[in-house]
Short mmCIF file of C-alpha atoms and ligand atoms in Angstrom, two decimals:
data_model
loop_
_atom_site.label_atom_id
_atom_site.label_comp_id
_atom_site.label_asym_id
_atom_site.label_seq_id
_atom_site.Cartn_x
_atom_site.Cartn_y
_atom_site.Cartn_z
CA UNK Q 1 -45.55 -6.10 7.85
CA UNK Q 2 -43.17 -3.57 6.43
CA UNK Q 3 -40.65 -2.48 9.09
CA UNK Q 4 -40.04 1.24 9.48
CA UNK Q 5 -36.54 2.59 10.05
CA UNK Q 6 -35.86 5.29 12.61
CA UNK Q 7 -34.32 8.56 11.25
CA UNK Q 8 -31.03 7.51 12.84
CA UNK Q 9 -31.16 4.12 11.09
CA UNK Q 10 -31.96 5.86 7.80
CA UNK Q 11 -28.95 8.15 8.30
CA UNK Q 12 -26.70 5.19 9.11
CA UNK Q 13 -27.93 3.29 6.03
CA UNK Q 14 -27.24 6.34 3.88
CA UNK Q 15 -23.69 6.53 5.26
CA UNK Q 16 -23.08 2.81 4.66
CA UNK Q 17 -24.18 3.13 1.04
CA UNK Q 18 -22.05 6.25 0.68
CA UNK Q 19 -18.93 4.39 1.87
CA UNK Q 20 -19.50 1.58 -0.66
CA UNK Q 21 -20.42 3.98 -3.45
CA UNK Q 22 -17.32 6.07 -2.76
CA UNK Q 23 -15.17 2.92 -3.04
CA UNK Q 24 -16.85 1.97 -6.32
CA UNK Q 25 -16.30 5.49 -7.72
CA UNK Q 26 -12.59 5.20 -6.80
CA UNK Q 27 -12.28 1.96 -8.77
CA UNK Q 28 -14.05 3.43 -11.81
CA UNK Q 29 -11.98 6.60 -11.78
CA UNK Q 30 -8.72 4.63 -11.48
CA UNK Q 31 -9.74 2.45 -14.43
CA UNK Q 32 -11.04 5.24 -16.68
CA UNK Q 33 -8.77 8.24 -16.02
CA UNK Q 34 -5.06 8.89 -15.87
CA UNK Q 35 -4.56 9.35 -12.12
CA UNK Q 36 -0.79 8.98 -12.04
CA UNK Q 37 1.53 11.64 -10.60
CA UNK Q 38 2.33 14.36 -13.12
CA UNK Q 39 5.41 16.31 -12.03
CA UNK Q 40 6.79 14.16 -9.25
CA UNK Q 41 8.41 10.74 -9.63
CA UNK Q 42 9.25 7.93 -7.25
CA UNK Q 43 12.97 8.77 -7.47
CA UNK Q 44 13.68 5.13 -8.38
CA UNK Q 45 14.70 6.24 -11.90
CA UNK Q 46 17.73 7.98 -10.24
CA UNK Q 47 18.93 4.78 -8.66
CA UNK Q 48 21.21 2.40 -10.58
CA UNK Q 49 22.71 -0.95 -9.70
CA UNK Q 50 26.34 -1.73 -10.50
CA UNK Q 51 26.42 -4.34 -13.29
CA UNK Q 52 28.35 -7.56 -12.71
CA UNK Q 53 29.48 -8.87 -16.11
CA UNK Q 54 31.43 -11.62 -14.36
CA UNK Q 55 28.47 -12.90 -12.35
CA UNK Q 56 29.14 -16.55 -11.49
CA UNK Q 57 25.74 -17.56 -10.15
CA UNK Q 58 23.38 -20.19 -11.44
CA UNK Q 59 20.26 -18.15 -12.07
CA UNK Q 60 18.08 -21.12 -11.16
CA UNK Q 61 19.59 -21.17 -7.63
CA UNK Q 62 18.59 -17.60 -6.84
CA UNK Q 63 16.14 -17.60 -3.94
CA UNK Q 64 13.63 -14.75 -3.89
CA UNK Q 65 11.71 -15.94 -0.85
CA UNK Q 66 11.32 -13.80 2.27
CA UNK Q 67 9.65 -14.05 5.65
CA UNK Q 68 7.49 -11.16 6.74
CA UNK Q 69 4.89 -10.84 9.52
CA UNK Q 70 5.38 -14.53 10.26
CA UNK Q 71 4.61 -15.67 6.68
CA UNK Q 72 6.95 -17.03 4.02
CA UNK Q 73 6.46 -15.37 0.62
CA UNK Q 74 7.82 -16.83 -2.59
CA UNK Q 75 8.66 -13.31 -3.86
CA UNK Q 76 9.02 -10.05 -1.89
CA UNK Q 77 5.78 -8.71 -3.33
CA UNK Q 78 2.49 -7.57 -1.80
CA UNK Q 79 -0.73 -6.53 -3.54
CA UNK Q 80 -1.45 -3.18 -1.84
CA UNK Q 81 -4.89 -2.73 -0.29
CA UNK Q 82 -7.57 -1.58 -2.74
CA UNK Q 83 -11.02 -3.01 -2.59
CA UNK Q 84 -13.94 -4.32 -0.66
CA UNK Q 85 -17.52 -3.40 0.17
CA UNK Q 86 -19.52 -3.79 -3.03
CA UNK Q 87 -20.10 -6.61 -5.52
CA UNK Q 88 -17.49 -5.47 -8.06
CA UNK Q 89 -14.95 -5.25 -5.23
CA UNK Q 90 -15.93 -8.75 -4.10
CA UNK Q 91 -15.11 -10.10 -7.55
CA UNK Q 92 -11.76 -8.34 -7.53
CA UNK Q 93 -10.93 -9.57 -4.01
CA UNK Q 94 -12.00 -13.05 -5.07
CA UNK Q 95 -9.62 -13.11 -8.05
CA UNK Q 96 -6.75 -11.25 -6.39
CA UNK Q 97 -6.78 -13.55 -3.37
CA UNK Q 98 -6.67 -16.63 -5.59
CA UNK Q 99 -3.72 -15.13 -7.43
CA UNK Q 100 -1.94 -14.22 -4.16
CA UNK Q 101 -2.40 -17.71 -2.74
CA UNK Q 102 -1.25 -19.44 -5.96
CA UNK Q 103 1.90 -17.35 -6.29
CA UNK Q 104 2.42 -17.06 -2.52
CA UNK Q 105 2.71 -13.28 -2.50
CA UNK Q 106 1.09 -11.05 0.12
CA UNK Q 107 -2.29 -9.36 -0.24
CA UNK Q 108 -3.80 -6.34 1.42
CA UNK Q 109 -7.50 -5.55 1.24
CA UNK Q 110 -9.06 -2.10 0.95
CA UNK Q 111 -10.61 -0.25 3.87
CA UNK Q 112 -12.85 -2.54 5.92
CA UNK Q 113 -14.91 0.41 7.12
CA UNK Q 114 -17.83 -0.55 4.85
CA UNK Q 115 -18.00 -4.01 6.48
CA UNK Q 116 -18.08 -2.53 9.98
CA UNK Q 117 -20.96 -0.29 8.92
CA UNK Q 118 -22.90 -2.88 6.92
CA UNK Q 119 -22.83 -6.65 7.47
CA UNK Q 120 -23.73 -7.23 3.81
CA UNK Q 121 -20.34 -5.87 2.84
CA UNK Q 122 -18.46 -8.48 4.92
CA UNK Q 123 -18.56 -11.17 2.30
CA UNK Q 124 -16.41 -9.08 -0.06
CA UNK Q 125 -13.61 -9.39 2.54
CA UNK Q 126 -14.32 -12.85 3.93
CA UNK Q 127 -13.72 -14.30 0.45
CA UNK Q 128 -10.02 -13.45 0.93
CA UNK Q 129 -9.76 -15.60 4.06
CA UNK Q 130 -11.48 -18.46 2.19
CA UNK Q 131 -9.30 -18.24 -0.95
CA UNK Q 132 -5.98 -17.48 0.67
CA UNK Q 133 -5.63 -19.42 3.93
CA UNK Q 134 -1.86 -19.73 3.73
CA UNK Q 135 -0.40 -16.52 2.36
CA UNK Q 136 0.12 -13.15 4.06
CA UNK Q 137 -3.10 -11.15 4.46
CA UNK Q 138 -3.16 -7.53 5.56
CA UNK Q 139 -6.36 -5.85 6.81
CA UNK Q 140 -7.03 -2.16 6.40
CA UNK Q 141 -8.75 0.72 8.17
CA UNK Q 142 -8.33 4.49 8.11
CA UNK Q 143 -6.43 6.05 11.02
CA UNK Q 144 -9.12 8.76 10.92
CA UNK Q 145 -11.65 6.09 11.93
CA UNK Q 146 -9.73 5.59 15.18
CA UNK Q 147 -10.20 9.25 16.04
CA UNK Q 148 -13.90 8.74 15.27
CA UNK Q 149 -14.05 6.01 17.94
CA UNK Q 150 -12.97 2.71 16.36
CA UNK Q 151 -12.05 0.48 19.31
CA UNK Q 152 -10.28 -2.81 20.02
CA UNK Q 153 -13.48 -4.84 19.54
CA UNK Q 154 -13.80 -3.39 16.01
CA UNK Q 155 -10.14 -4.13 15.42
CA UNK Q 156 -10.59 -7.77 16.45
CA UNK Q 157 -13.51 -7.98 13.99
CA UNK Q 158 -11.34 -6.50 11.23
CA UNK Q 159 -8.67 -9.12 11.98
CA UNK Q 160 -11.01 -12.08 12.05
CA UNK Q 161 -12.90 -11.00 8.90
CA UNK Q 162 -9.88 -11.93 6.76
CA UNK Q 163 -7.82 -13.85 9.31
CA UNK Q 164 -5.26 -11.07 9.02
CA UNK Q 165 -1.57 -11.50 9.83
CA UNK Q 166 -1.27 -7.70 10.18
CA UNK Q 167 -3.52 -4.67 9.93
CA UNK Q 168 -2.66 -1.47 8.04
CA UNK Q 169 -3.87 1.81 9.51
CA UNK Q 170 -3.92 4.11 6.50
CA UNK Q 171 -2.90 7.72 6.99
CA UNK Q 172 -4.35 9.82 4.16
CA UNK Q 173 -4.84 13.39 5.36
CA UNK Q 174 -4.46 14.75 1.83
CA UNK Q 175 -7.11 12.50 0.31
CA UNK Q 176 -9.53 13.18 3.17
CA UNK Q 177 -9.10 16.95 2.60
CA UNK Q 178 -10.14 16.80 -1.03
CA UNK Q 179 -13.70 15.72 -0.30
CA UNK Q 180 -16.62 17.30 1.56
CA UNK Q 181 -17.19 14.38 3.98
CA UNK Q 182 -13.53 13.49 4.64
CA UNK Q 183 -12.07 12.69 8.07
CA UNK Q 184 -10.25 15.96 8.72
CA UNK Q 185 -10.64 16.18 12.47
CA UNK Q 186 -7.50 14.31 13.44
CA UNK Q 187 -7.25 15.70 16.96
CA UNK Q 188 -5.28 13.33 19.26
CA UNK Q 189 -4.67 10.96 16.31
CA UNK Q 190 -1.32 9.65 17.54
CA UNK Q 191 -2.48 9.23 21.19
CA UNK Q 192 -5.54 7.21 20.10
CA UNK Q 193 -3.62 5.14 17.56
CA UNK Q 194 -0.94 4.35 20.16
CA UNK Q 195 -3.56 3.20 22.64
CA UNK Q 196 -5.16 0.86 20.08
CA UNK Q 197 -1.78 -0.58 19.10
CA UNK Q 198 -1.09 -1.32 22.78
CA UNK Q 199 -4.34 -3.23 23.00
CA UNK Q 200 -3.78 -5.22 19.80
CA UNK Q 201 -2.16 -8.64 19.64
CA UNK Q 202 -1.95 -8.36 15.82
CA UNK Q 203 0.94 -6.38 14.31
CA UNK Q 204 -0.07 -2.94 13.03
CA UNK Q 205 1.38 -1.30 9.92
CA UNK Q 206 1.30 2.44 9.20
CA UNK Q 207 0.36 2.90 5.56
CA UNK Q 208 0.15 6.06 3.45
CA UNK Q 209 -1.70 6.10 0.13
CA UNK Q 210 0.64 8.06 -2.13
CA UNK Q 211 2.38 10.85 -0.19
CA UNK Q 212 4.91 8.83 1.87
CA UNK Q 213 6.16 9.44 5.41
CA UNK Q 214 8.69 12.07 6.54
CA UNK Q 215 11.47 11.57 9.08
CA UNK Q 216 9.25 13.30 11.65
CA UNK Q 217 6.42 10.86 10.90
CA UNK Q 218 8.71 7.84 11.13
CA UNK Q 219 9.97 8.88 14.56
CA UNK Q 220 6.37 9.22 15.75
CA UNK Q 221 5.33 5.87 14.23
CA UNK Q 222 8.25 4.15 15.91
CA UNK Q 223 7.30 5.60 19.30
CA UNK Q 224 3.68 4.57 18.79
CA UNK Q 225 4.67 0.92 18.51
CA UNK Q 226 3.94 0.20 14.84
CA UNK Q 227 5.38 -3.14 13.65
CA UNK Q 228 5.63 -2.05 10.03
CA UNK Q 229 5.59 0.92 7.67
CA UNK Q 230 4.09 0.67 4.18
CA UNK Q 231 5.65 3.73 2.56
CA UNK Q 232 3.23 4.43 -0.36
CA UNK Q 233 5.28 7.44 -1.40
CA UNK Q 234 4.66 9.92 -4.22
CA UNK Q 235 5.30 9.10 -7.84
CA UNK Q 236 2.48 6.61 -8.46
CA UNK Q 237 -1.30 6.90 -8.14
CA UNK Q 238 -2.32 10.35 -6.93
CA UNK Q 239 -5.21 10.29 -4.46
CA UNK Q 240 -5.51 14.06 -4.60
CA UNK Q 241 -5.95 13.43 -8.33
CA UNK Q 242 -8.61 10.72 -7.87
CA UNK Q 243 -10.57 12.89 -5.43
CA UNK Q 244 -10.23 15.94 -7.70
CA UNK Q 245 -11.84 13.99 -10.52
CA UNK Q 246 -14.60 12.75 -8.18
CA UNK Q 247 -15.28 16.18 -6.67
CA UNK Q 248 -18.16 18.37 -7.77
CA UNK Q 249 -17.42 21.33 -5.50
CA UNK Q 250 -14.78 23.57 -7.21
CA UNK Q 251 -13.02 24.08 -3.85
CA UNK Q 252 -12.08 20.37 -3.74
CA UNK Q 253 -11.67 19.97 -7.49
CA UNK Q 254 -9.12 22.82 -7.64
CA UNK Q 255 -7.34 21.80 -4.40
CA UNK Q 256 -6.92 18.31 -5.88
CA UNK Q 257 -5.30 19.84 -9.00
CA UNK Q 258 -2.94 22.01 -6.95
CA UNK Q 259 -1.95 19.18 -4.56
CA UNK Q 260 -1.88 16.46 -7.26
CA UNK Q 261 1.87 15.85 -6.76
CA UNK Q 262 2.12 16.52 -3.01
CA UNK Q 263 4.34 14.22 -0.95
CA UNK Q 264 7.72 12.59 -0.50
CA UNK Q 265 9.03 10.44 -3.37
CA UNK Q 266 8.91 6.71 -2.61
CA UNK Q 267 12.72 6.29 -2.75
CA UNK Q 268 13.39 9.13 -0.28
CA UNK Q 269 10.71 8.03 2.20
CA UNK Q 270 12.00 4.43 2.09
CA UNK Q 271 15.53 5.68 2.87
CA UNK Q 272 14.14 7.66 5.84
CA UNK Q 273 12.33 4.59 7.17
CA UNK Q 274 15.48 2.49 6.92
CA UNK Q 275 17.46 5.12 8.91
CA UNK Q 276 15.57 4.62 12.16
CA UNK Q 277 12.70 2.13 11.96
CA UNK Q 278 13.33 -1.44 13.22
CA UNK Q 279 10.14 -3.13 12.03
CA UNK Q 280 9.22 -4.36 8.57
CA UNK Q 281 9.36 -1.81 5.74
CA UNK Q 282 7.22 -2.22 2.62
CA UNK Q 283 8.52 -0.04 -0.21
CA UNK Q 284 5.55 1.18 -2.27
CA UNK Q 285 3.91 3.95 -4.26
CA UNK Q 286 4.45 3.99 -8.02
CA UNK Q 287 6.30 0.63 -8.20
CA UNK Q 288 5.78 -0.65 -11.75
CA UNK Q 289 8.32 -3.40 -12.47
CA UNK Q 290 10.60 -5.96 -10.86
CA UNK Q 291 13.74 -3.85 -11.15
CA UNK Q 292 11.98 -1.14 -9.11
CA UNK Q 293 11.03 -3.77 -6.52
CA UNK Q 294 14.73 -4.74 -6.34
CA UNK Q 295 15.78 -1.08 -5.97
CA UNK Q 296 13.48 -0.62 -2.97
CA UNK Q 297 14.88 -3.80 -1.37
CA UNK Q 298 18.40 -2.44 -1.93
CA UNK Q 299 17.35 0.81 -0.22
CA UNK Q 300 16.17 -1.10 2.85
CA UNK Q 301 12.64 -2.37 2.24
CA UNK Q 302 11.75 -5.97 3.14
CA UNK Q 303 9.12 -6.26 0.39
CA UNK Q 304 7.47 -4.03 -2.18
CA UNK Q 305 3.81 -3.20 -2.69
CA UNK Q 306 1.89 -2.40 -5.88
CA UNK Q 307 -1.74 -1.32 -6.19
CA UNK Q 308 -2.97 0.01 -9.54
CA UNK Q 309 -0.96 -2.42 -11.73
CA UNK Q 310 -2.88 -5.28 -10.09
CA UNK Q 311 -6.19 -3.52 -10.67
CA UNK Q 312 -5.40 -3.36 -14.40
CA UNK Q 313 -4.12 -6.94 -14.44
CA UNK Q 314 -7.31 -8.30 -12.85
CA UNK Q 315 -9.90 -5.92 -14.32
CA UNK Q 316 -11.12 -8.37 -16.97
CA UNK Q 317 -11.15 -11.15 -14.39
CA UNK Q 318 -8.36 -13.08 -16.01
CA UNK Q 319 -6.46 -14.98 -13.34
CA UNK Q 320 -4.06 -16.19 -16.06
CA UNK Q 321 -3.22 -12.59 -17.02
CA UNK Q 322 -2.47 -11.72 -13.41
CA UNK Q 323 -0.36 -14.85 -12.89
CA UNK Q 324 1.60 -13.99 -16.04
CA UNK Q 325 2.10 -10.45 -14.76
CA UNK Q 326 3.50 -11.74 -11.45
CA UNK Q 327 5.80 -14.15 -13.34
CA UNK Q 328 7.14 -11.18 -15.29
CA UNK Q 329 7.77 -9.15 -12.11
CA UNK Q 330 9.42 -12.16 -10.38
CA UNK Q 331 11.68 -12.76 -13.40
CA UNK Q 332 12.77 -9.10 -13.38
CA UNK Q 333 13.64 -9.29 -9.64
CA UNK Q 334 15.58 -12.50 -10.29
CA UNK Q 335 17.40 -10.97 -13.24
CA UNK Q 336 18.44 -7.97 -11.13
CA UNK Q 337 19.84 -10.39 -8.51
CA UNK Q 338 21.67 -12.36 -11.23
CA UNK Q 339 23.26 -9.23 -12.74
CA UNK Q 340 24.37 -7.90 -9.32
CA UNK Q 341 25.72 -11.21 -8.04
CA UNK Q 342 23.02 -11.74 -5.38
CA UNK Q 343 21.94 -15.26 -4.46
CA UNK Q 344 19.28 -14.11 -2.00
CA UNK Q 345 17.14 -11.08 -1.18
CA UNK Q 346 19.31 -10.56 1.90
CA UNK Q 347 22.37 -10.14 -0.44
CA UNK Q 348 20.44 -7.55 -2.48
CA UNK Q 349 19.96 -5.39 0.60
CA UNK Q 350 23.60 -4.38 0.76
CA UNK Q 351 24.71 -4.01 -2.88
CA UNK Q 352 26.26 -0.71 -3.99
CA UNK Q 353 23.89 1.79 -5.60
CA UNK Q 354 24.61 4.86 -7.65
CA UNK Q 355 22.18 7.63 -6.76
CA UNK Q 356 22.09 10.59 -9.13
CA UNK Q 357 19.85 13.43 -10.32
CA UNK Q 358 17.11 14.96 -8.24
CA UNK Q 359 17.11 12.11 -5.70
CA UNK Q 360 20.83 12.70 -4.96
CA UNK Q 361 20.12 16.46 -4.62
CA UNK Q 362 17.23 15.78 -2.27
CA UNK Q 363 19.28 13.37 -0.15
CA UNK Q 364 22.03 16.00 0.19
CA UNK Q 365 19.43 18.61 1.14
CA UNK Q 366 18.27 16.25 3.93
CA UNK Q 367 21.92 15.80 5.06
CA UNK Q 368 22.50 12.35 3.56
CA UNK Q 369 25.57 11.76 1.37
CA UNK Q 370 24.54 9.58 -1.62
CA UNK Q 371 28.09 8.18 -1.62
CA UNK Q 372 27.09 6.13 1.45
CA UNK Q 373 25.31 3.91 -1.08
CA UNK Q 374 27.97 3.86 -3.81
CA UNK Q 375 30.70 3.01 -1.30
CA UNK Q 376 29.03 -0.21 -0.13
CA UNK Q 377 31.36 -3.16 -0.89
CA UNK Q 378 30.54 -5.17 -3.99
C1 LIG B 401 -8.83 1.46 -6.68
C2 LIG B 401 -7.96 1.70 -5.49
C3 LIG B 401 -8.53 1.70 -4.21
C4 LIG B 401 -7.75 1.91 -3.09
N1 LIG B 401 -8.29 1.83 -1.82
C5 LIG B 401 -7.50 1.89 -0.73
C6 LIG B 401 -8.00 1.63 0.59
O1 LIG B 401 -9.18 1.33 0.76
N2 LIG B 401 -7.15 1.71 1.64
C7 LIG B 401 -5.82 2.03 1.46
O2 LIG B 401 -5.05 2.05 2.43
N3 LIG B 401 -5.33 2.29 0.24
C8 LIG B 401 -6.11 2.23 -0.86
N4 LIG B 401 -5.59 2.44 -2.10
C9 LIG B 401 -4.24 3.01 -2.20
C10 LIG B 401 -3.19 1.95 -2.58
O3 LIG B 401 -3.07 0.96 -1.61
C11 LIG B 401 -1.80 2.60 -2.77
O4 LIG B 401 -1.38 3.15 -1.55
C12 LIG B 401 -1.77 3.73 -3.82
O5 LIG B 401 -2.66 3.48 -4.88
C13 LIG B 401 -0.36 3.92 -4.40
O6 LIG B 401 0.10 2.76 -5.00
P1 LIG B 401 0.21 2.58 -6.61
O7 LIG B 401 0.97 3.76 -7.12
O8 LIG B 401 0.91 1.28 -6.78
O9 LIG B 401 -1.19 2.56 -7.12
C14 LIG B 401 -6.35 2.22 -3.25
C15 LIG B 401 -5.79 2.20 -4.52
C16 LIG B 401 -6.57 1.95 -5.64
C17 LIG B 401 -5.91 1.94 -6.99
#
């Protein structure tokens, strides 16, 4: 006999499908359109290392490994959370998790909201736990969902779904505002997030999606008990841009255009985090090569995250292409260490840096003297 759904069940089903469809549209837009920042940059282009012509290291001895959230990574690199929920996302998570495990870099998954709403979507996340038992795995859920009532039972489910070492709560008020059904009631956000962190035995990371965190934010995140901050500053993929392309209503379409470049550049937000935050810092948002990874580590990050470059690397399902891409990034980090006389990632964290251009102007405007970085001992 055909079972009939109640109106409430029909509504819930519609919402589940909407969440998965929205995630699929995001993937397609990112692959088919230019969604990069237009008039704002990460600021990393204003940061230079001091070249050591007399470097006396054996390049082969340089150790790029780090320990973060209890896991040892071979390189200080994390695939930022992107996908999950639908069959295309499952394929991507399948390939990306194999790549992460093979190269022993970290991997974040995209929002697990779809899997909480619809058990059929769970497999697209569970594949990550199966493929990558050893390396760092980071779960993901929107902070807005916590305001909506996500509780510690849901959080435990999110953790166990991928056997997560840490969970990222993504803060994306801009993205949510460029869509008709976005989570824009964020009343008591920090109180509710703090309560959930207190109830969690898994470390929680605060993650933006492309606008970074201000000093004010970082002070609040620290007080709330976050164990990590994943910067995701401006200068890379613009989520106002993605939503503007997806929007049909001119209100959202135009707002997305106007706010396309909104946010704090990745370099500036990473410097702010390093000023006062004691937990792990992931430098991210617009990171596109190994020298930029090294620059973020020198500014105070413990690892760097990249999203869209991995989407392009894995889009044709070539694990080899992605492995080659990671080899290239790792070699560029190593080369930066070699040319600055750093044997380890720890050494890289204190090398002198020359900060010029707009980033130096911005630092001065925020009361930071860029010479603090150039006067570090060689
Ligand atoms: C296709 C795609 C889907 C994404 N989905 C999520 C998500 O579900 N949760 C999240 O926190 N961030 C998500 N992001 C944002 C990224 O993690 C990252 O913060 C942002 O794209 C900036 O990094 P990038 O400049 O390296 O792309 C997504 C990014 C891409 C490209």
